[in-house]
Amino acid sequence: MVQQKTILRALAGETLPTPPIWMMRQAGRYLPEYRATRAQAGDFLSLCYNSELAAEVTLQPIRRYGFDASILFADILLLPQALGADLWFVTGEGPRLSTIQSDADFQALKPADAVHDKLSPIYETVKILRQELPSETTLIGFAGAPWTVATYMIAGRGTPDQGPAHALKDSNPELFQSVIDLLVEGTIQYLSEQIKAGAEVIKLFDSWAGSLKGADFDRYALEPTKRIISALKAMYPDTPIIAFPRGAGERYIGFAEATGADCVAFDDSVTAEWAAEHMQGQGCVQGNLASSHMVTGGDALVSETQRIVNALRKGPHIFNLGHGITPDADPENVQLMIDTVRSA
Ligand code: CP3
């Protein structure tokens, strides 16, 4: 069958005249309709586990803007919760989890196959979306990469420098590796279920990859990503995978080849021109626009958007931000970005 969906064409390596577009955190607090549905669900986690309402918030940015892809509404921290970690969100502050400090804390977790029952509402959301999305819109499933998820599980919260995870990795490498191995296995099973339910593309978010240096980057960012991708490719060779080792810098070079990813998403600490020279030769690239432009808008948003489109014009490219859109963004700036990409 000839592939018509633009996102899938770009992921297959095609250079398109206009890059397809979606946006990290496109379903989120900057949209009044999202805030209304979250209030209806009660809170953020109840929204994630309510398949009908999670599908509704996934569809909201598609209705409003006609993005080329939608991303399943869920969170990377649902996986540790399914593995037995306590999880709650503190309004205005972020996630809190039980911590991992000892072998006993690790032993108390559940085996990887706990993801099947506990996360069944998420697979149901995927099924609803495949029925309700427009035929041209690609559905992206996702998970956190093991290092990033481990940083939250070990510290029990988000940390500016991932200090507690680095400390455990250095003081008790065996225990740390057990956490990574459990997450690799759980993530493979979780993402397999998403694909079975209808996810057409998978994205792995390694938001804190940038704090791993040298051999640690290979061991804990590259290697787990590679293990997950090879297991998924063995079962689902036709499902493209996007890897996002945020903050990788020089280590973006060769990441696609080393892990088997079809596309590497990159943040705004490198330029689109640099990505064209060092990354795009290996496959599709995605990202780069600083999310602050969605708050400030204006000529700077337009010229920066045009610059990224032009820099990446000669190869496969999916237009996206360098990180998630923030709650203070102006929904009109999103439309301005889309209009700029489509007329560039
Ligand atoms: O539109 C989408 O992108 C789909 C859903 C999605 C969410 N989180 C919803 C969400 C996705 C793909 C994520 C990924 C995620 N979650 C990451 C990786 C990407 C990144 O941003 O680096 C991480 C690190 C998390 C963990 C997480 N979830 C944190 C640290 C927070 C609090 C910070 C914040 O932005 O509020 C969340 C909460 C969260 N996840 C919200 C949303 C829409 C906001 C919660 C709310 O509505 O109250």
XYZ file of N, CA and C in Angstrom, residues 66-325:
780
model
N -5.191 20.902 13.406
C -4.902 19.967 12.318
C -3.451 19.533 12.246
N -2.839 19.252 13.405
C -1.460 18.713 13.400
C -1.421 17.418 12.584
N -0.240 17.097 12.066
C -0.085 15.861 11.285
C 0.024 14.620 12.166
N 0.371 14.809 13.437
C 0.413 13.666 14.360
C -0.237 14.025 15.672
N -0.757 13.005 16.346
C -1.244 13.191 17.703
C -0.402 12.286 18.580
N -0.180 12.719 19.823
C 0.544 11.853 20.762
C -0.420 11.454 21.858
N -0.480 10.148 22.071
C -1.292 9.557 23.130
C -1.193 10.397 24.405
N -2.304 10.691 25.046
C -2.244 11.417 26.315
C -2.040 10.427 27.463
N -0.889 10.524 28.088
C -0.516 9.671 29.230
C 0.698 10.336 29.862
N 1.487 9.608 30.635
C 2.707 10.204 31.200
C 3.773 9.128 31.338
N 5.046 9.553 31.288
C 6.132 8.575 31.416
C 6.175 7.939 32.814
N 5.519 8.572 33.803
C 5.594 8.056 35.170
C 4.497 7.036 35.483
N 3.616 6.744 34.515
C 2.613 5.696 34.743
C 3.282 4.324 34.784
N 4.388 4.168 34.062
C 5.090 2.873 34.067
C 5.645 2.548 35.462
N 6.432 3.448 36.104
C 6.849 3.119 37.473
C 5.670 2.892 38.419
N 4.581 3.620 38.213
C 3.402 3.388 39.066
C 2.883 1.955 38.882
N 2.855 1.492 37.626
C 2.401 0.120 37.355
C 3.357 -0.893 37.980
N 4.630 -0.510 38.106
C 5.622 -1.409 38.708
C 5.603 -1.328 40.228
N 4.649 -0.581 40.763
C 4.465 -0.580 42.215
C 4.935 0.664 42.940
N 5.547 1.621 42.238
C 5.945 2.866 42.905
C 4.692 3.675 43.244
N 4.708 4.371 44.375
C 3.626 5.325 44.658
C 3.857 6.533 43.766
N 2.776 7.135 43.261
C 2.902 8.317 42.401
C 1.776 9.281 42.696
N 2.116 10.553 42.874
C 1.099 11.593 42.988
C 1.679 12.883 42.434
N 0.838 13.836 42.096
C 1.292 15.114 41.556
C 0.930 16.232 42.520
N 1.871 17.092 42.817
C 1.625 18.247 43.666
C 1.390 19.446 42.751
N 0.195 20.041 42.836
C -0.158 21.141 41.938
C 0.868 22.258 41.996
N 1.317 22.681 40.835
C 2.285 23.766 40.761
C 3.723 23.328 41.013
N 3.930 22.071 41.391
C 5.296 21.611 41.689
C 5.737 20.460 40.811
N 4.856 19.467 40.585
C 5.248 18.343 39.752
C 5.092 17.011 40.448
N 5.702 15.976 39.880
C 5.462 14.620 40.386
C 6.213 14.303 41.665
N 5.610 13.428 42.476
C 6.265 12.846 43.651
C 6.087 11.334 43.562
N 7.147 10.597 43.905
C 7.085 9.138 43.907
C 7.753 8.620 45.178
N 7.465 7.341 45.518
C 8.276 6.685 46.534
C 9.697 6.597 45.980
N 10.716 6.460 46.817
C 12.104 6.500 46.331
C 12.720 5.096 46.273
N 13.855 4.976 45.588
C 14.636 3.726 45.629
C 16.004 4.059 46.212
N 16.236 3.550 47.416
C 17.525 3.809 48.074
C 18.265 2.534 48.414
N 17.534 1.406 48.444
C 18.154 0.153 48.906
C 17.664 -1.020 48.060
N 18.330 -2.172 48.220
C 17.875 -3.392 47.548
C 16.432 -3.712 47.934
N 16.087 -3.468 49.206
C 14.726 -3.775 49.666
C 13.688 -2.942 48.898
N 14.009 -1.658 48.641
C 13.074 -0.815 47.877
C 12.869 -1.398 46.479
N 13.956 -1.894 45.893
C 13.849 -2.475 44.547
C 13.064 -3.785 44.578
N 13.359 -4.623 45.594
C 12.665 -5.919 45.706
C 11.155 -5.743 45.863
N 10.735 -4.619 46.423
C 9.305 -4.390 46.657
C 8.549 -4.090 45.355
N 9.282 -3.809 44.280
C 8.610 -3.504 43.003
C 8.048 -4.782 42.383
N 7.131 -4.584 41.443
C 6.497 -5.721 40.775
C 7.298 -6.116 39.528
N 7.138 -7.360 39.037
C 7.811 -7.742 37.793
C 7.252 -6.964 36.596
N 8.041 -6.953 35.508
C 7.725 -6.132 34.334
C 6.331 -6.381 33.767
N 5.833 -7.612 33.866
C 4.552 -7.880 33.199
C 3.357 -7.276 33.937
N 3.608 -6.583 35.057
C 2.539 -5.830 35.729
C 1.948 -4.760 34.813
N 2.701 -4.370 33.765
C 2.210 -3.298 32.883
C 0.960 -3.728 32.102
N 0.729 -5.037 31.987
C -0.396 -5.471 31.147
C -1.736 -5.093 31.761
N -1.958 -5.474 33.030
C -3.249 -5.182 33.664
C -3.365 -3.728 34.079
N -2.336 -3.264 34.767
C -2.416 -1.931 35.385
C -2.582 -0.829 34.341
N -1.965 -1.015 33.172
C -2.002 0.059 32.172
C -3.026 -0.208 31.061
N -3.949 -1.137 31.315
C -4.945 -1.426 30.269
C -5.792 -0.207 29.864
N -6.086 0.768 30.774
C -6.826 1.955 30.308
C -6.067 2.740 29.233
N -4.725 2.668 29.296
C -3.923 3.403 28.309
C -4.088 2.739 26.927
N -4.092 1.395 26.912
C -4.260 0.699 25.626
C -5.658 0.973 25.068
N -6.616 1.120 25.978
C -7.993 1.444 25.558
C -8.026 2.840 24.929
N -7.301 3.798 25.505
C -7.223 5.146 24.915
C -6.696 5.057 23.483
N -5.648 4.248 23.279
C -5.072 4.084 21.937
C -6.133 3.558 20.967
N -6.893 2.563 21.417
C -7.926 1.975 20.534
C -8.978 3.007 20.150
N -9.425 3.794 21.134
C -10.434 4.829 20.843
C -9.867 5.816 19.821
N -8.598 6.209 20.034
C -7.997 7.201 19.134
C -7.898 6.698 17.708
N -7.543 5.433 17.537
C -7.423 4.919 16.170
C -8.771 4.947 15.437
N -9.861 4.864 16.211
C -11.193 4.971 15.598
C -11.542 6.414 15.279
N -11.100 7.347 16.147
C -11.622 8.715 16.050
C -10.724 9.702 15.334
N -9.446 9.378 15.185
C -8.544 10.329 14.531
C -8.845 10.423 13.038
N -8.646 11.616 12.437
C -8.777 11.732 10.989
C -7.795 10.781 10.292
N -8.143 10.330 9.085
C -7.334 9.293 8.429
C -5.917 9.754 8.107
N -5.695 11.076 8.025
C -4.344 11.555 7.685
C -3.464 11.776 8.923
N -4.015 11.604 10.122
C -3.268 11.909 11.342
C -2.611 10.653 11.919
N -1.330 10.730 12.163
C -0.576 9.585 12.700
C -0.671 9.573 14.224
N -0.824 8.381 14.802
C -0.901 8.255 16.256
C 0.439 7.775 16.828
N 1.024 8.604 17.690
C 2.306 8.291 18.314
C 2.075 7.783 19.738
N 2.609 6.609 20.046
C 2.628 6.113 21.425
C 3.983 6.473 22.027
N 4.155 6.335 23.324
C 5.445 6.732 23.910
C 5.698 6.088 25.262
N 6.952 6.211 25.676
C 7.360 5.877 27.042
C 8.578 6.735 27.362
N 8.914 6.811 28.636
C 10.179 7.434 29.015
C 11.293 6.433 28.767
N 12.500 6.918 28.463
C 13.646 6.010 28.378
C 14.069 5.648 29.808
N 14.670 4.470 29.997
C 14.974 3.986 31.357
C 15.754 4.970 32.239
N 16.790 5.605 31.716
C 17.562 6.539 32.568
C 16.659 7.633 33.132
N 15.865 8.271 32.265
C 15.014 9.372 32.715
C 13.982 8.899 33.730
N 13.346 7.764 33.472
C 12.356 7.245 34.417
C 13.048 6.884 35.740
N 14.242 6.302 35.629
C 14.990 5.933 36.850
C 15.323 7.170 37.692
N 15.620 8.315 37.035
C 15.958 9.513 37.831
C 14.791 9.903 38.740
N 13.561 9.770 38.227
C 12.376 10.088 39.047
C 12.130 9.022 40.110
N 12.333 7.736 39.743
C 12.056 6.644 40.701
C 13.032 6.668 41.868
N 14.274 7.037 41.585
C 15.296 7.015 42.633
C 15.133 8.226 43.554
N 14.973 9.415 42.947
C 14.876 10.641 43.751
C 13.485 10.831 44.352
N 12.470 10.250 43.708
C 11.099 10.452 44.175
C 10.495 11.756 43.683
N 11.207 12.440 42.775
C 10.736 13.718 42.227
C 11.672 14.168 41.106
N 11.311 15.240 40.415
C 12.210 15.837 39.438
C 13.348 16.538 40.161
N 14.553 16.465 39.605
C 15.719 17.083 40.235
C 16.477 17.868 39.165
N 17.058 19.021 39.530
C 17.727 19.844 38.506
C 18.954 19.156 37.900
N 19.669 18.354 38.681
C 20.924 17.761 38.189
C 20.916 16.237 38.238
N 19.769 15.632 38.544
C 19.637 14.176 38.659
C 20.632 13.598 39.668
N 20.968 14.396 40.671
C 21.975 14.021 41.676
C 21.731 12.660 42.327
N 20.541 12.386 42.854
C 20.334 11.095 43.535
C 20.553 9.892 42.607
N 20.155 9.997 41.326
C 20.358 8.878 40.389
C 21.850 8.691 40.098
N 22.569 9.812 39.919
C 24.019 9.701 39.712
C 24.684 9.068 40.929
N 24.233 9.457 42.126
C 24.836 8.926 43.351
C 24.615 7.413 43.452
N 23.401 6.944 43.160
C 23.134 5.496 43.251
C 23.928 4.733 42.184
N 23.981 5.282 40.980
C 24.745 4.666 39.878
C 26.218 4.490 40.274
N 26.777 5.481 40.963
C 28.196 5.424 41.312
C 28.456 4.602 42.580
N 27.492 4.602 43.519
C 27.748 3.914 44.795
C 27.283 2.460 44.763
N 26.256 2.162 43.965
C 25.735 0.786 43.917
C 25.341 0.438 42.476
N 26.360 0.251 41.620
C 26.075 0.029 40.197
C 25.207 -1.205 39.921
N 25.310 -2.238 40.779
C 24.491 -3.441 40.538
C 23.013 -3.129 40.734
N 22.712 -2.464 41.845
C 21.312 -2.098 42.109
C 20.812 -1.162 41.010
N 21.648 -0.179 40.637
C 21.235 0.766 39.596
C 20.944 0.022 38.294
N 21.819 -0.926 37.929
C 21.606 -1.682 36.692
C 20.322 -2.516 36.773
N 19.992 -3.032 37.967
C 18.737 -3.796 38.114
C 17.527 -2.913 37.839
N 17.599 -1.658 38.299
C 16.491 -0.724 38.030
C 16.371 -0.508 36.514
N 17.507 -0.257 35.865
C 17.499 -0.045 34.407
C 16.948 -1.286 33.687
N 17.403 -2.469 34.099
C 16.959 -3.700 33.420
C 15.451 -3.920 33.569
N 14.931 -3.658 34.768
C 13.479 -3.791 34.977
C 12.735 -2.801 34.075
N 13.269 -1.589 33.968
C 12.607 -0.579 33.128
C 12.704 -0.931 31.642
N 13.829 -1.485 31.216
C 13.949 -1.915 29.815
C 12.859 -2.949 29.523
N 12.754 -3.957 30.385
C 11.783 -5.032 30.158
C 10.346 -4.502 30.224
N 10.041 -3.691 31.240
C 8.690 -3.137 31.372
C 8.332 -2.256 30.191
N 9.301 -1.472 29.705
C 9.055 -0.559 28.590
C 8.789 -1.330 27.301
N 9.538 -2.419 27.090
C 9.306 -3.238 25.888
C 7.870 -3.773 25.900
N 7.448 -4.295 27.060
C 6.094 -4.868 27.134
C 5.024 -3.779 27.013
N 5.260 -2.642 27.663
C 4.301 -1.526 27.621
C 4.140 -1.012 26.183
N 5.257 -0.820 25.493
C 5.182 -0.286 24.127
C 4.630 -1.323 23.153
N 4.914 -2.606 23.380
C 4.311 -3.656 22.536
C 2.795 -3.590 22.623
N 2.289 -3.403 23.839
C 0.837 -3.321 24.023
C 0.273 -2.084 23.322
N 1.007 -0.979 23.368
C 0.539 0.234 22.663
C 0.483 -0.023 21.158
N 1.489 -0.694 20.626
C 1.513 -0.980 19.179
C 0.370 -1.929 18.820
N 0.173 -2.969 19.643
C -0.933 -3.910 19.394
C -2.266 -3.191 19.382
N -2.417 -2.182 20.256
C -3.677 -1.442 20.347
C -3.845 -0.455 19.190
N -2.755 -0.137 18.474
C -2.902 0.735 17.308
C -1.936 1.903 17.195
N -0.961 2.027 18.113
C 0.027 3.107 17.960
C 0.849 2.853 16.700
N 1.017 3.896 15.866
C 1.690 3.709 14.565
C 3.171 4.070 14.617
N 3.548 4.867 15.605
C 4.926 5.317 15.790
C 5.167 5.287 17.292
N 6.423 5.055 17.693
C 6.761 5.098 19.117
C 7.829 6.162 19.345
N 7.668 6.911 20.447
C 8.720 7.862 20.822
C 9.225 7.548 22.227
N 10.545 7.563 22.376
C 11.187 7.341 23.681
C 11.757 8.663 24.181
N 11.248 9.140 25.313
C 11.678 10.419 25.876
C 12.809 10.206 26.876
N 14.029 10.618 26.516
C 15.127 10.582 27.491
C 15.489 12.025 27.857
N 14.594 12.641 28.622
C 14.677 14.075 28.905
C 15.955 14.480 29.624
N 16.543 13.549 30.390
C 17.734 13.890 31.180
C 18.998 13.214 30.656
N 18.978 12.767 29.400
C 20.164 12.110 28.807
C 21.388 13.019 28.876
N 21.161 14.340 28.786
C 22.266 15.300 28.754
C 23.136 15.307 29.993
N 22.662 14.740 31.109
C 23.525 14.746 32.299
C 24.408 13.496 32.367
N 24.299 12.615 31.367
C 25.186 11.440 31.308
C 26.369 11.754 30.400
N 27.572 11.507 30.872
C 28.761 11.839 30.069
C 29.559 10.576 29.743
N 30.268 10.607 28.624
C 31.233 9.558 28.286
C 30.636 8.165 28.312
N 31.319 7.246 29.029
C 30.890 5.841 29.073
C 29.506 5.708 29.717
N 29.169 6.612 30.651
C 27.836 6.568 31.271
C 26.742 6.817 30.233
N 27.008 7.713 29.282
C 26.021 7.959 28.231
C 25.797 6.680 27.414
N 26.897 6.000 27.083
C 26.767 4.744 26.323
C 25.979 3.706 27.106
N 26.346 3.553 28.383
C 25.781 2.487 29.206
C 24.319 2.724 29.557
N 23.965 3.975 29.874
C 22.638 4.214 30.461
C 21.674 5.005 29.575
N 22.166 5.659 28.512
C 21.239 6.315 27.572
C 21.183 5.495 26.285
N 22.348 5.280 25.685
C 22.376 4.603 24.385
C 21.952 3.124 24.481
N 22.590 2.384 25.386
C 22.379 0.935 25.451
C 20.918 0.537 25.773
N 20.289 1.106 26.796
C 18.884 0.746 27.064
C 17.957 1.093 25.897
N 18.223 2.232 25.250
C 17.412 2.627 24.090
C 17.572 1.597 22.971
N 18.815 1.190 22.761
C 19.098 0.185 21.730
C 18.399 -1.147 22.034
N 18.423 -1.563 23.303
C 17.779 -2.835 23.682
C 16.268 -2.758 23.440
N 15.668 -1.634 23.801
C 14.217 -1.487 23.606
C 13.892 -1.485 22.117
N 14.671 -0.734 21.337
C 14.385 -0.645 19.900
C 14.592 -2.001 19.229
N 15.660 -2.727 19.577
C 15.845 -4.001 18.868
C 14.757 -5.002 19.226
N 14.297 -4.997 20.481
C 13.204 -5.910 20.852
C 11.916 -5.542 20.117
N 11.614 -4.247 20.024
C 10.382 -3.833 19.335
C 10.479 -4.110 17.839
N 11.659 -3.842 17.255
C 11.832 -4.072 15.811
C 11.728 -5.562 15.470
N 12.147 -6.437 16.398
C 12.042 -7.880 16.151
C 10.572 -8.300 16.046
N 9.723 -7.635 16.836
C 8.284 -7.974 16.835
C 7.501 -7.151 15.812
N 7.860 -5.870 15.692
C 7.098 -4.937 14.844
C 8.058 -4.164 13.949
N 8.606 -4.843 12.918
C 9.642 -4.190 12.092
C 9.142 -2.943 11.370
N 7.830 -2.819 11.183
C 7.307 -1.684 10.414
C 6.920 -0.484 11.268
N 7.093 -0.571 12.586
C 6.728 0.573 13.434
C 7.946 1.476 13.636
N 7.904 2.698 13.094
C 9.052 3.599 13.253
C 9.204 4.076 14.696
N 10.449 4.343 15.081
C 10.743 4.761 16.448
C 11.556 6.059 16.449
N 11.087 7.011 17.241
C 11.773 8.297 17.424
C 12.466 8.263 18.785
N 13.755 8.562 18.808
C 14.473 8.641 20.085
C 14.753 10.115 20.389
N 14.625 10.490 21.661
C 14.854 11.886 22.063
C 15.807 11.934 23.252
N 17.121 11.828 22.970
C 18.099 11.949 24.062
C 18.392 13.428 24.299
N 17.480 14.096 25.019
C 17.550 15.563 25.144
C 18.866 16.013 25.779
N 19.451 17.029 25.192
C 20.685 17.580 25.741
C 21.922 16.769 25.384
N 21.813 15.859 24.410
C 22.948 14.976 24.092
C 24.114 15.716 23.447
N 23.872 16.880 22.835
C 24.978 17.649 22.236
C 25.701 16.833 21.171
N 27.017 16.733 21.312
C 27.845 15.975 20.362
C 27.372 14.524 20.213
N 26.780 14.005 21.280
C 26.366 12.593 21.251
C 25.109 12.348 20.416
N 24.501 13.434 19.898
C 23.443 13.225 18.905
C 24.030 12.572 17.652
N 25.323 12.854 17.403
C 25.972 12.309 16.209
C 26.063 10.791 16.342
N 25.508 10.082 15.362
C 25.593 8.620 15.368
C 24.562 7.929 16.242
N 23.703 8.703 16.940
C 22.750 8.075 17.864
C 21.732 7.195 17.124
N 21.276 7.653 15.952
C 20.297 6.867 15.179
C 20.904 5.526 14.781
N 22.107 5.583 14.231
C 22.753 4.359 13.770
C 23.033 3.412 14.935
N 23.520 3.957 16.039
C 23.912 3.116 17.177
C 22.714 2.455 17.861
N 21.536 3.084 17.805
C 20.373 2.539 18.522
C 19.343 1.894 17.607
N 19.412 2.174 16.308
C 18.394 1.668 15.386
C 17.173 2.570 15.285
N 17.237 3.774 15.882
C 16.094 4.704 15.801
C 15.917 5.199 14.361
N 14.663 5.383 13.954
C 14.373 5.896 12.608
C 14.502 7.402 12.549
N 14.403 8.042 13.706
C 14.427 9.504 13.773
C 15.004 9.892 15.121
N 15.813 10.945 15.137
C 16.296 11.468 16.405
C 15.731 12.872 16.591
N 15.068 13.073 17.714
C 14.548 14.397 18.060
C 15.632 15.126 18.828
N 15.769 16.445 18.555
C 16.839 17.201 19.210
C 16.301 18.503 19.787
N 16.964 18.957 20.859
C 16.503 20.139 21.579
C 17.095 21.406 20.956
N 17.038 22.517 21.676
C 17.519 23.777 21.102
C 18.901 24.175 21.616
N 19.661 23.201 22.150
C 21.037 23.525 22.546
C 22.007 23.329 21.385
N 21.521 22.743 20.284
C 22.285 22.721 19.032
C 21.425 23.441 17.988
N 22.014 23.818 16.853
C 21.225 24.529 15.847
C 20.728 23.558 14.770
N 19.707 24.004 14.033
C 19.179 23.199 12.934
C 20.251 23.007 11.855
N 21.096 24.030 11.639
C 22.171 23.915 10.643
C 23.145 22.812 11.057
N 23.453 22.768 12.337
C 24.345 21.724 12.864
C 23.706 20.345 12.675
N 22.400 20.254 12.958
C 21.696 18.971 12.811
C 21.679 18.532 11.347
N 21.517 19.495 10.437
C 21.513 19.159 9.005
C 22.860 18.549 8.619
N 23.929 19.108 9.192
C 25.266 18.641 8.831
C 25.632 17.325 9.513
N 25.247 17.162 10.790
C 25.761 16.031 11.566
C 24.760 14.911 11.822
N 23.462 15.170 11.657
C 22.471 14.156 12.036
C 21.596 13.691 10.880
N 21.232 14.625 10.001
C 20.171 14.318 9.039
C 20.607 13.283 7.997
N 21.918 13.145 7.792
C 22.418 12.146 6.855
C 22.040 10.731 7.255
N 21.749 10.527 8.560
C 21.408 9.182 9.055
C 19.919 8.920 9.109
N 19.112 9.902 8.747
C 17.670 9.673 8.805
C 16.940 10.928 9.222
N 15.663 10.736 9.487
C 14.787 11.853 9.815
C 15.225 12.530 11.121
N 15.051 13.845 11.185
C 15.282 14.582 12.428
C 14.022 15.376 12.788
N 13.905 15.725 14.047
C 12.703 16.403 14.539
C 13.076 17.314 15.698
N 12.510 18.535 15.712
C 12.666 19.353 16.911
C 13.235 20.732 16.673
N 13.842 21.285 17.712
C 14.679 22.464 17.703
C 14.046 23.808 18.040
N 12.796 24.083 17.672
C 12.274 25.432 17.953
C 12.140 25.622 19.472
N 12.772 26.660 20.001
C 12.702 26.919 21.449
C 11.256 27.167 21.858
N 10.794 26.477 22.898
C 9.374 26.604 23.283
C 9.046 28.010 23.777
N 10.053 28.793 24.166
C 9.793 30.174 24.603
C 9.148 31.009 23.494
N 9.400 30.644 22.221
C 8.758 31.386 21.123
C 7.236 31.244 21.143
N 6.743 30.176 21.748
C 5.293 29.982 21.831
C 4.681 30.923 22.876
N 5.524 31.488 23.728
C 5.065 32.482 24.694
C 5.198 33.872 24.086
N 6.332 34.141 23.432
C 6.634 35.503 22.980
C 6.125 35.804 21.573
N 6.066 34.819 20.687
C 5.483 34.996 19.351
C 6.207 36.026 18.493
N 5.438 36.716 17.633
C 5.953 37.831 16.842
C 6.950 37.442 15.764
N 7.718 38.461 15.321
C 8.666 38.273 14.218
C 9.739 37.234 14.545
N 10.151 37.188 15.803
C 11.203 36.233 16.183
C 10.714 34.794 15.968
N 9.472 34.525 16.321
C 8.888 33.191 16.097
C 8.889 32.876 14.605
N 8.441 33.840 13.802
C 8.353 33.609 12.352
C 9.740 33.370 11.763
N 10.706 34.208 12.088
C 12.012 34.064 11.438
C 12.738 32.807 11.911
N 12.598 32.472 13.174
C 13.255 31.258 13.680
C 12.616 30.004 13.069
N 11.296 30.006 12.912
C 10.601 28.876 12.285
C 11.085 28.708 10.848
N 11.159 29.835 10.121
C 11.626 29.767 8.723
C 13.062 29.266 8.644
N 13.880 29.707 9.588
C 15.291 29.310 9.583
C 15.417 27.783 9.747
N 14.632 27.214 10.651
C 14.694 25.765 10.893
C 14.212 25.005 9.660
N 13.099 25.452 9.091
C 12.561 24.773 7.896
C 13.598 24.812 6.781
N 14.218 25.978 6.569
C 15.196 26.110 5.484
C 16.451 25.278 5.746
N 16.904 25.272 6.974
C 18.140 24.531 7.294
C 17.977 23.035 7.045
N 16.744 22.530 7.244
C 16.536 21.075 7.182
C 15.794 20.640 5.914
N 15.725 21.540 4.943
C 14.958 21.318 3.722
C 15.460 20.167 2.841
N 16.742 19.852 2.957
C 17.336 18.885 2.015
C 17.261 17.439 2.488
N 16.543 17.183 3.563
C 16.447 15.808 4.060
C 15.149 15.609 4.810
N 14.922 14.369 5.317
C 13.682 14.090 6.044
C 13.603 14.871 7.352
N 12.483 15.547 7.574
C 12.339 16.459 8.707
C 10.895 16.504 9.179
N 10.703 16.404 10.482
C 9.396 16.626 11.111
C 9.536 17.872 11.968
N 8.704 18.870 11.724
C 8.808 20.114 12.492
C 8.265 19.900 13.903
N 9.018 20.372 14.914
C 8.585 20.250 16.303
C 9.368 21.251 17.147
N 8.987 21.359 18.408
C 9.725 22.192 19.350
C 10.928 21.417 19.884
N 11.833 22.137 20.561
C 12.982 21.479 21.182
C 12.625 20.809 22.501
N 11.503 21.219 23.102
C 10.990 20.590 24.325
C 9.502 20.916 24.374
N 8.792 20.483 25.415
C 7.344 20.656 25.440
C 6.890 22.111 25.499
N 5.723 22.383 24.925
C 5.119 23.716 25.043
C 4.735 23.941 26.510
